[in-house]
GROMACS .gro file of C-alpha atoms in nm:
model
   71
    1MET     CA    1  -0.312   2.055   0.247
    2ILE     CA    2  -0.288   1.848  -0.111
    3GLY     CA    3  -0.184   2.190  -0.225
    4ALA     CA    4   0.123   2.196  -0.022
    5LEU     CA    5   0.240   1.824  -0.127
    6LEU     CA    6   0.222   1.892  -0.468
    7PRO     CA    7   0.512   2.093  -0.533
    8VAL     CA    8   0.693   1.804  -0.302
    9PHE     CA    9   0.598   1.533  -0.495
   10ALA     CA   10   0.659   1.737  -0.849
   11GLY     CA   11   1.025   1.806  -0.702
   12GLU     CA   12   1.102   1.423  -0.632
   13ILE     CA   13   0.920   1.358  -0.994
   14GLY     CA   14   1.114   1.609  -1.138
   15ARG     CA   15   1.431   1.480  -1.009
   16GLY     CA   16   1.372   1.122  -1.014
   17ASP     CA   17   1.405   1.131  -0.645
   18TYR     CA   18   1.230   0.871  -0.466
   19GLY     CA   19   1.424   0.788  -0.155
   20ASP     CA   20   1.255   0.937   0.145
   21PRO     CA   21   0.916   0.767   0.048
   22ALA     CA   22   0.576   0.893   0.284
   23SER     CA   23   0.411   0.569   0.243
   24SER     CA   24   0.603   0.186   0.206
   25VAL     CA   25   0.490  -0.145   0.036
   26ASP     CA   26   0.517  -0.264   0.373
   27LEU     CA   27   0.267  -0.004   0.609
   28PHE     CA   28   0.007  -0.100   0.276
   29LEU     CA   29   0.035  -0.466   0.351
   30ALA     CA   30   0.041  -0.434   0.714
   31GLY     CA   31  -0.330  -0.213   0.674
   32ALA     CA   32  -0.413  -0.512   0.392
   33ALA     CA   33  -0.408  -0.730   0.640
   34HIS     CA   34  -0.598  -0.560   0.889
   35ASP     CA   35  -0.836  -0.476   0.649
   36VAL     CA   36  -0.914  -0.813   0.567
   37ALA     CA   37  -0.922  -0.922   0.900
   38PHE     CA   38  -1.184  -0.645   1.009
   39ALA     CA   39  -1.406  -0.768   0.736
   40GLU     CA   40  -1.409  -1.049   0.827
   41GLU     CA   41  -1.504  -1.053   1.199
   42ALA     CA   42  -1.745  -0.792   1.108
   43GLY     CA   43  -1.876  -0.956   0.794
   44LEU     CA   44  -1.803  -0.743   0.573
   45ASP     CA   45  -1.721  -0.872   0.196
   46VAL     CA   46  -1.411  -0.624   0.075
   47GLU     CA   47  -1.328  -0.885  -0.199
   48TRP     CA   48  -1.307  -0.569  -0.403
   49HIS     CA   49  -0.971  -0.456  -0.228
   50ARG     CA   50  -0.833  -0.797  -0.336
   51PRO     CA   51  -0.653  -0.668  -0.670
   52PHE     CA   52  -0.470  -0.421  -0.462
   53HIS     CA   53  -0.384  -0.626  -0.185
   54ASP     CA   54  -0.217  -0.877  -0.518
   55LEU     CA   55  -0.062  -0.584  -0.644
   56LEU     CA   56   0.106  -0.538  -0.311
   57TRP     CA   57   0.245  -0.837  -0.309
   58ARG     CA   58   0.383  -0.814  -0.639
   59ALA     CA   59   0.558  -0.539  -0.536
   60ALA     CA   60   0.668  -0.683  -0.215
   61ASP     CA   61   0.815  -0.997  -0.407
   62ALA     CA   62   0.984  -0.759  -0.694
   63GLY     CA   63   1.195  -0.631  -0.408
   64GLN     CA   64   1.006  -0.302  -0.300
   65GLY     CA   65   0.907  -0.408   0.030
   66VAL     CA   66   1.152  -0.405   0.348
   67THR     CA   67   0.989  -0.637   0.527
   68ALA     CA   68   0.690  -0.832   0.409
   69SER     CA   69   0.611  -1.182   0.426
   70ARG     CA   70   0.328  -1.341   0.331
   71PRO     CA   71   0.068  -1.456   0.511
   0.00000   0.00000   0.00000
């Protein structure tokens, strides 16, 4: 599967065309919220996710997200 995607990604990178993303910042932010809620409910420590979540919020704050709003 990854072998089929690599030429697509290479073409996008070569053209500098990122207009049709497979996943958005908002999608990952929505997932992050579920990660935290699930972890709290299950008593899991996912503090190690925080740097990635912070990076996603910085991207959203910089205008890379579409509909994200901070909780």
